[in-house]
PDB file of C-alpha atoms in Angstrom:
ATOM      1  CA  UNK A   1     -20.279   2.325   6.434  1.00  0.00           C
ATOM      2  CA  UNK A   2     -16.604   1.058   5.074  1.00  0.00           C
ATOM      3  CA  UNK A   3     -14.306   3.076   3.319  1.00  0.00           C
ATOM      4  CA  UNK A   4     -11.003   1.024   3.056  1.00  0.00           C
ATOM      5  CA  UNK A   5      -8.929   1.366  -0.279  1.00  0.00           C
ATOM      6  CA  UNK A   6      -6.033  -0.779  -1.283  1.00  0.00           C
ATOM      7  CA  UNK A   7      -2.973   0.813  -3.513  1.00  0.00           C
ATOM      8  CA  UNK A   8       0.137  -0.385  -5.028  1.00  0.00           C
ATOM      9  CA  UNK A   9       2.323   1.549  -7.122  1.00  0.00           C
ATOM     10  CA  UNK A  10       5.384   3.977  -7.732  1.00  0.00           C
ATOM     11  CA  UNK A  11       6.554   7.093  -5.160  1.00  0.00           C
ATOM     12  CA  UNK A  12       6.453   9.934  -8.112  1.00  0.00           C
ATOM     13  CA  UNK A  13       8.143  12.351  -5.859  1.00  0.00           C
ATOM     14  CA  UNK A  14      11.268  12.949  -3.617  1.00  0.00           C
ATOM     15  CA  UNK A  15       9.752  11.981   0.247  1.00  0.00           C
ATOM     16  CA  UNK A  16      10.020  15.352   2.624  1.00  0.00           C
ATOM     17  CA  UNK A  17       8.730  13.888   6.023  1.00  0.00           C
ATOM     18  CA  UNK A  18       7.653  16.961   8.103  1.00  0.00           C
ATOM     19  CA  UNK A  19       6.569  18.160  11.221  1.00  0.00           C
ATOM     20  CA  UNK A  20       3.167  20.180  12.133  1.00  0.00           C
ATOM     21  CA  UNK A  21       2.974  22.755  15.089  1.00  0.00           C
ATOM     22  CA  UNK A  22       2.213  19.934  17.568  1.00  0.00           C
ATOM     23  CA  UNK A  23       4.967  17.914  16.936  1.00  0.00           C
ATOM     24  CA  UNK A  24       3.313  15.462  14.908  1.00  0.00           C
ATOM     25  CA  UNK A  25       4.931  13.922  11.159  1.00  0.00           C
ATOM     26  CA  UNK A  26       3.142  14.099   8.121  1.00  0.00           C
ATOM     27  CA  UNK A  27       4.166  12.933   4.608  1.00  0.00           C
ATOM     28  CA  UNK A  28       2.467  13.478   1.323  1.00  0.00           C
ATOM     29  CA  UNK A  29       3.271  11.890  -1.711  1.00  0.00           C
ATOM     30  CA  UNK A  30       1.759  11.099  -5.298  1.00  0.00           C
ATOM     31  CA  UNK A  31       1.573   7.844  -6.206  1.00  0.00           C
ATOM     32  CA  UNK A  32       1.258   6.234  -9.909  1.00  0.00           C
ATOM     33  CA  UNK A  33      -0.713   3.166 -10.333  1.00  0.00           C
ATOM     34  CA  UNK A  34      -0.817   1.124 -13.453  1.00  0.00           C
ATOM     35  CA  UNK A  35      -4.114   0.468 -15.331  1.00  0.00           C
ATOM     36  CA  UNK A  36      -4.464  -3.231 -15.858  1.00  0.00           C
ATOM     37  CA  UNK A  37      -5.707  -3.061 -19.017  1.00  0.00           C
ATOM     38  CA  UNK A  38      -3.114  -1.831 -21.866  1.00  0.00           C
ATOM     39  CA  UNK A  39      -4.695  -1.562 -25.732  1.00  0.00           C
ATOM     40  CA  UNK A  40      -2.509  -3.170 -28.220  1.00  0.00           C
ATOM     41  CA  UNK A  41       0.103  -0.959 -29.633  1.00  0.00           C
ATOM     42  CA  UNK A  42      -0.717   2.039 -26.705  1.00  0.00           C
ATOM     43  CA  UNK A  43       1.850   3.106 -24.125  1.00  0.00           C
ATOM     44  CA  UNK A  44       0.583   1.383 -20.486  1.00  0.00           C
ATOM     45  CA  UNK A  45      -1.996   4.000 -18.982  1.00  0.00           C
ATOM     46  CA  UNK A  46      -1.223   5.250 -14.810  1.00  0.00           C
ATOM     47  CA  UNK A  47      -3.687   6.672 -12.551  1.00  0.00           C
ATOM     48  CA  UNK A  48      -2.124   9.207 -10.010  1.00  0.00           C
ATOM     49  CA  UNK A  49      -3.396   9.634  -6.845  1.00  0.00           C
ATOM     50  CA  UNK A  50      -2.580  11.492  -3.524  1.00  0.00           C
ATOM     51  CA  UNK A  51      -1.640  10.180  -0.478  1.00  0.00           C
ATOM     52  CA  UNK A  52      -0.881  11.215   3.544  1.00  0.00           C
ATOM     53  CA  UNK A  53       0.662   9.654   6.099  1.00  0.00           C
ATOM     54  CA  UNK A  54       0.673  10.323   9.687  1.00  0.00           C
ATOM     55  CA  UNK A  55       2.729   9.824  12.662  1.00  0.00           C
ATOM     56  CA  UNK A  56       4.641   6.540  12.629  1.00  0.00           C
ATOM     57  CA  UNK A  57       3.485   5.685   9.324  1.00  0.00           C
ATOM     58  CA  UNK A  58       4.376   8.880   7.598  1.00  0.00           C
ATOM     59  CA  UNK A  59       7.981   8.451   9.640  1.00  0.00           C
ATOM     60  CA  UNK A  60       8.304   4.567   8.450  1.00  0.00           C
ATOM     61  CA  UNK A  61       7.882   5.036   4.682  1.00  0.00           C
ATOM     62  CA  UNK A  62       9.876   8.248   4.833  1.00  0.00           C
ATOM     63  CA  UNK A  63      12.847   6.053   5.956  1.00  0.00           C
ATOM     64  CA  UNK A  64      12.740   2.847   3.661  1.00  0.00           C
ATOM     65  CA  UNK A  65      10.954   4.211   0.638  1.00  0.00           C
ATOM     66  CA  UNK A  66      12.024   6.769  -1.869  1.00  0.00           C
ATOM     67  CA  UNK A  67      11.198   8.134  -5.199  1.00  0.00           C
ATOM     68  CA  UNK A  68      10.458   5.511  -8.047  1.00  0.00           C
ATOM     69  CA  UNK A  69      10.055   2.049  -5.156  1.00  0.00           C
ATOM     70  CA  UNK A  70       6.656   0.461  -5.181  1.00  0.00           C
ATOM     71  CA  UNK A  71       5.063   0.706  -2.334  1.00  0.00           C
ATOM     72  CA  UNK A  72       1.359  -1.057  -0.917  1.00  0.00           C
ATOM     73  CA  UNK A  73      -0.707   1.333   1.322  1.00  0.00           C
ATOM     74  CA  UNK A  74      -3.933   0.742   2.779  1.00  0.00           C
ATOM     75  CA  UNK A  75      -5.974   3.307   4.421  1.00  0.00           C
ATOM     76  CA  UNK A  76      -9.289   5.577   4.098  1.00  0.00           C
ATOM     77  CA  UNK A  77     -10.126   7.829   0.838  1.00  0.00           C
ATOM     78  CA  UNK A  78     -10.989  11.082   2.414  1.00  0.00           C
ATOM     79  CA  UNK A  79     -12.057  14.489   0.511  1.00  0.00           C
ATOM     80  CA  UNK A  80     -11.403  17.980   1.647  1.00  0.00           C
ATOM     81  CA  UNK A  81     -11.677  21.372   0.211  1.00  0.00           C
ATOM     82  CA  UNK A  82      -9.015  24.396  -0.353  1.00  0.00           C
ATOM     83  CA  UNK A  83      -9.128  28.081  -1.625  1.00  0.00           C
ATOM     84  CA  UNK A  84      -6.115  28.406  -3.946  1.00  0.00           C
ATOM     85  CA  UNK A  85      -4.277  31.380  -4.794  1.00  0.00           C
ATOM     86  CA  UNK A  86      -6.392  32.472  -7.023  1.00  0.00           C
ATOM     87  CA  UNK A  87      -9.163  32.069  -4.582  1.00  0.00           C
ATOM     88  CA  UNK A  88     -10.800  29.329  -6.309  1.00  0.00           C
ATOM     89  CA  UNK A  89     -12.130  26.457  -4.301  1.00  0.00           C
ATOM     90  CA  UNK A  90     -10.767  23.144  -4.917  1.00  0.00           C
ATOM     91  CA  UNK A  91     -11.606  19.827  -4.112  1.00  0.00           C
ATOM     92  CA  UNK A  92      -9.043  16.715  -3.232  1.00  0.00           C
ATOM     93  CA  UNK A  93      -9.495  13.554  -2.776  1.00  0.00           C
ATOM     94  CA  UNK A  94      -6.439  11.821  -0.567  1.00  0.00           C
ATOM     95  CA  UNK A  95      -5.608   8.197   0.582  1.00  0.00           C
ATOM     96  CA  UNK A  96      -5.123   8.482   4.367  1.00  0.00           C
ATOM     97  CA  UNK A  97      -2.640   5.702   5.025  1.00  0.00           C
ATOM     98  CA  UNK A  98      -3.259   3.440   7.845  1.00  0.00           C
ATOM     99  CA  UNK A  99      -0.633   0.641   6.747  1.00  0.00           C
ATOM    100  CA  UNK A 100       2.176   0.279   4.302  1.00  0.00           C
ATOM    101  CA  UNK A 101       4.086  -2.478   2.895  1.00  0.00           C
ATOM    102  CA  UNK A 102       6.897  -3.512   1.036  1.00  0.00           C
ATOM    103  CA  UNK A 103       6.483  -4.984  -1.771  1.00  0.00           C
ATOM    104  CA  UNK A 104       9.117  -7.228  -2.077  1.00  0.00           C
ATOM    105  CA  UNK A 105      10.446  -5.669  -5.173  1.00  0.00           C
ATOM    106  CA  UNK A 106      14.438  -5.912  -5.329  1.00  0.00           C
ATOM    107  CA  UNK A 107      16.109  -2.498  -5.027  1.00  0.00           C
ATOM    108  CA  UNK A 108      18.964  -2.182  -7.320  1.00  0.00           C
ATOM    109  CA  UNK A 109      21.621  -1.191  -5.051  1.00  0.00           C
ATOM    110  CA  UNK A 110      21.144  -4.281  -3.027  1.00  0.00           C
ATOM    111  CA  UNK A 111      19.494  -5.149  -0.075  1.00  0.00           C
ATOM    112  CA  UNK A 112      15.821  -6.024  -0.747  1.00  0.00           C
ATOM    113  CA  UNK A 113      12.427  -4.392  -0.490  1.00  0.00           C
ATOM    114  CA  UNK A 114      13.615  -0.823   0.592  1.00  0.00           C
ATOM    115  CA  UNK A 115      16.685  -1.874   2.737  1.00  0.00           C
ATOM    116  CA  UNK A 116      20.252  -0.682   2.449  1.00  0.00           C
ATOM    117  CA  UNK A 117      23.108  -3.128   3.263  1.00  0.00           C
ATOM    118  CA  UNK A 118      23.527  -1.434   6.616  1.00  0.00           C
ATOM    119  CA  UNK A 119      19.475  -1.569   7.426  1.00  0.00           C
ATOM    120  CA  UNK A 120      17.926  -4.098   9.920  1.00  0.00           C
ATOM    121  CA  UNK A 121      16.425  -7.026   7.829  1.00  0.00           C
ATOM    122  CA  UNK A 122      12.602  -7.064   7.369  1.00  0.00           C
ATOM    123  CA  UNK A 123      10.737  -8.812   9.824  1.00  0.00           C
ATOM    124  CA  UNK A 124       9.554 -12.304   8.387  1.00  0.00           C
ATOM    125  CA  UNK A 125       5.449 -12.375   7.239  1.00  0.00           C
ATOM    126  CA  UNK A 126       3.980 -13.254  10.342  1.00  0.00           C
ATOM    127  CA  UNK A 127       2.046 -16.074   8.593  1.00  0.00           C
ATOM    128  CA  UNK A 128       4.697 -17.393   6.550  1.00  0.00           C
ATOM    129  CA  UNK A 129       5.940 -21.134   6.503  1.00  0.00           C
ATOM    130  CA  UNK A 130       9.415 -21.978   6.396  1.00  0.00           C
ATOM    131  CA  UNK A 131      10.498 -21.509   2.680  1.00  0.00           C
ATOM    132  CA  UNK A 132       7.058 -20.793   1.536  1.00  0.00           C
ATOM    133  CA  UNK A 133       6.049 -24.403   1.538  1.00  0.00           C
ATOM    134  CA  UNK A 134       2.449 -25.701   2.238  1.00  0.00           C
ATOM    135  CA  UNK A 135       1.742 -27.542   5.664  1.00  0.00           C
ATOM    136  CA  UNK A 136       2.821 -30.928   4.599  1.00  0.00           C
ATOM    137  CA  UNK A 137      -1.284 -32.942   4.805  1.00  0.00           C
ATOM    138  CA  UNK A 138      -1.989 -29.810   2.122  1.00  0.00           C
ATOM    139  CA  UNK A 139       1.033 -30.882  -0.448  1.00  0.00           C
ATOM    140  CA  UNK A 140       0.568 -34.032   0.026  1.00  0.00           C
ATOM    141  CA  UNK A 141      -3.408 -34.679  -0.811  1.00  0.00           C
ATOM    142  CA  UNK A 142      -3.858 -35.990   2.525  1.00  0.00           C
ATOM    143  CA  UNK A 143      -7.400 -35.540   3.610  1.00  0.00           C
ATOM    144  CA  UNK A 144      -7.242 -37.285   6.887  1.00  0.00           C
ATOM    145  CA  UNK A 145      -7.772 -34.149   9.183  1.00  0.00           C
ATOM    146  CA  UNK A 146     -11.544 -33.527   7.607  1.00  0.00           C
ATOM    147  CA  UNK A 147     -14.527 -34.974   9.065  1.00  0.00           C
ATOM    148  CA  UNK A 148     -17.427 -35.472   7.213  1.00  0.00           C
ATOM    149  CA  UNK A 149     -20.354 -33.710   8.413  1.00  0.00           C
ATOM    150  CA  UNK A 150     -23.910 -34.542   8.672  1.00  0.00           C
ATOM    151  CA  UNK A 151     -26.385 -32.605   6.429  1.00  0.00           C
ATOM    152  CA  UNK A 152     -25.970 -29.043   4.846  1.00  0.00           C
ATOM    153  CA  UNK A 153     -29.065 -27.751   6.641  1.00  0.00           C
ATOM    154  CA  UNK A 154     -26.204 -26.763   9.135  1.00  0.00           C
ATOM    155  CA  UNK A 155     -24.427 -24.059   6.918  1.00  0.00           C
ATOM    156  CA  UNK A 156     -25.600 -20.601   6.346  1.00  0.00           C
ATOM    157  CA  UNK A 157     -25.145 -20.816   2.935  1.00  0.00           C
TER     158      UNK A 157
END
């Protein structure tokens, strides 16, 4: 079985980070999500959907993301049930966030992706080349690092 969803979109609400009986963070949040398609002369369409964080996680965007920033998460779509106050039972379905990332969107008070002036800098993309160039064979059309192979009775495919 996989369950892994992928969201990017706006914080809807003001971030409370708190703190269950056994010490450990939680943070829920709404998040709107743009449809990609948009009808011609129609206001652009969202989707809103819930989502948790836990421990670190829930601790992490609670400290660099606020209301309105775009924000990536990935995690697991999980459903649970609740009896509201007027005793009816209601179903949810929640994003449990594994990861989230910045989305490199400026923030308008300076700094960039989330960070104030007096925040650490984000860590670099871990596969990032220098000033987002290609390895130089790749710009240049070079294809002398490929060797030809025999036959395609090799490949599964």
């Amino acid at each position: 079985m996989y369950n892994k969803a992928v969201l990017m979109g706006r914080i809807c609400n003001d971030l409370e980070l708190k703190t269950i009986q056994s010490g450990v963070s939680v943070l829920s949040f709404r998040l709107a999500v743009d449809r990609a398609y948009q009808a011609k002369g129609e206001e652009r369409k969202a989707d809103f959907f819930n989502i948790v964080a836990w421990r670190s996680t829930a601790e992490f965007i609670s400290k660099y993301f606020s209301k309105g920033r775009m924000i990536l998460v990935e995690g697991e779509l999980q459903t649970r049930q609740y009896v509201d106050k007027n005793g009816s039972t209601q179903n949810v379905v929640e994003l449990v966030v594994n990861t989230a990332h910045f989305t490199g969107e400026p923030k308008s008070s300076g700094g960039y992706g989330g960070y104030g002036p007096n925040a650490p800098t984000p860590p670099p993309a871990p596969s990032a080349l220098p000033e987002n160039k290609a390895p130089a064979a790749v710009s240049s059309g070079s294809t002398s690092d490929f060797v030809e192979t025999g036959s395609d009775d090799d490949y599964p495919f």
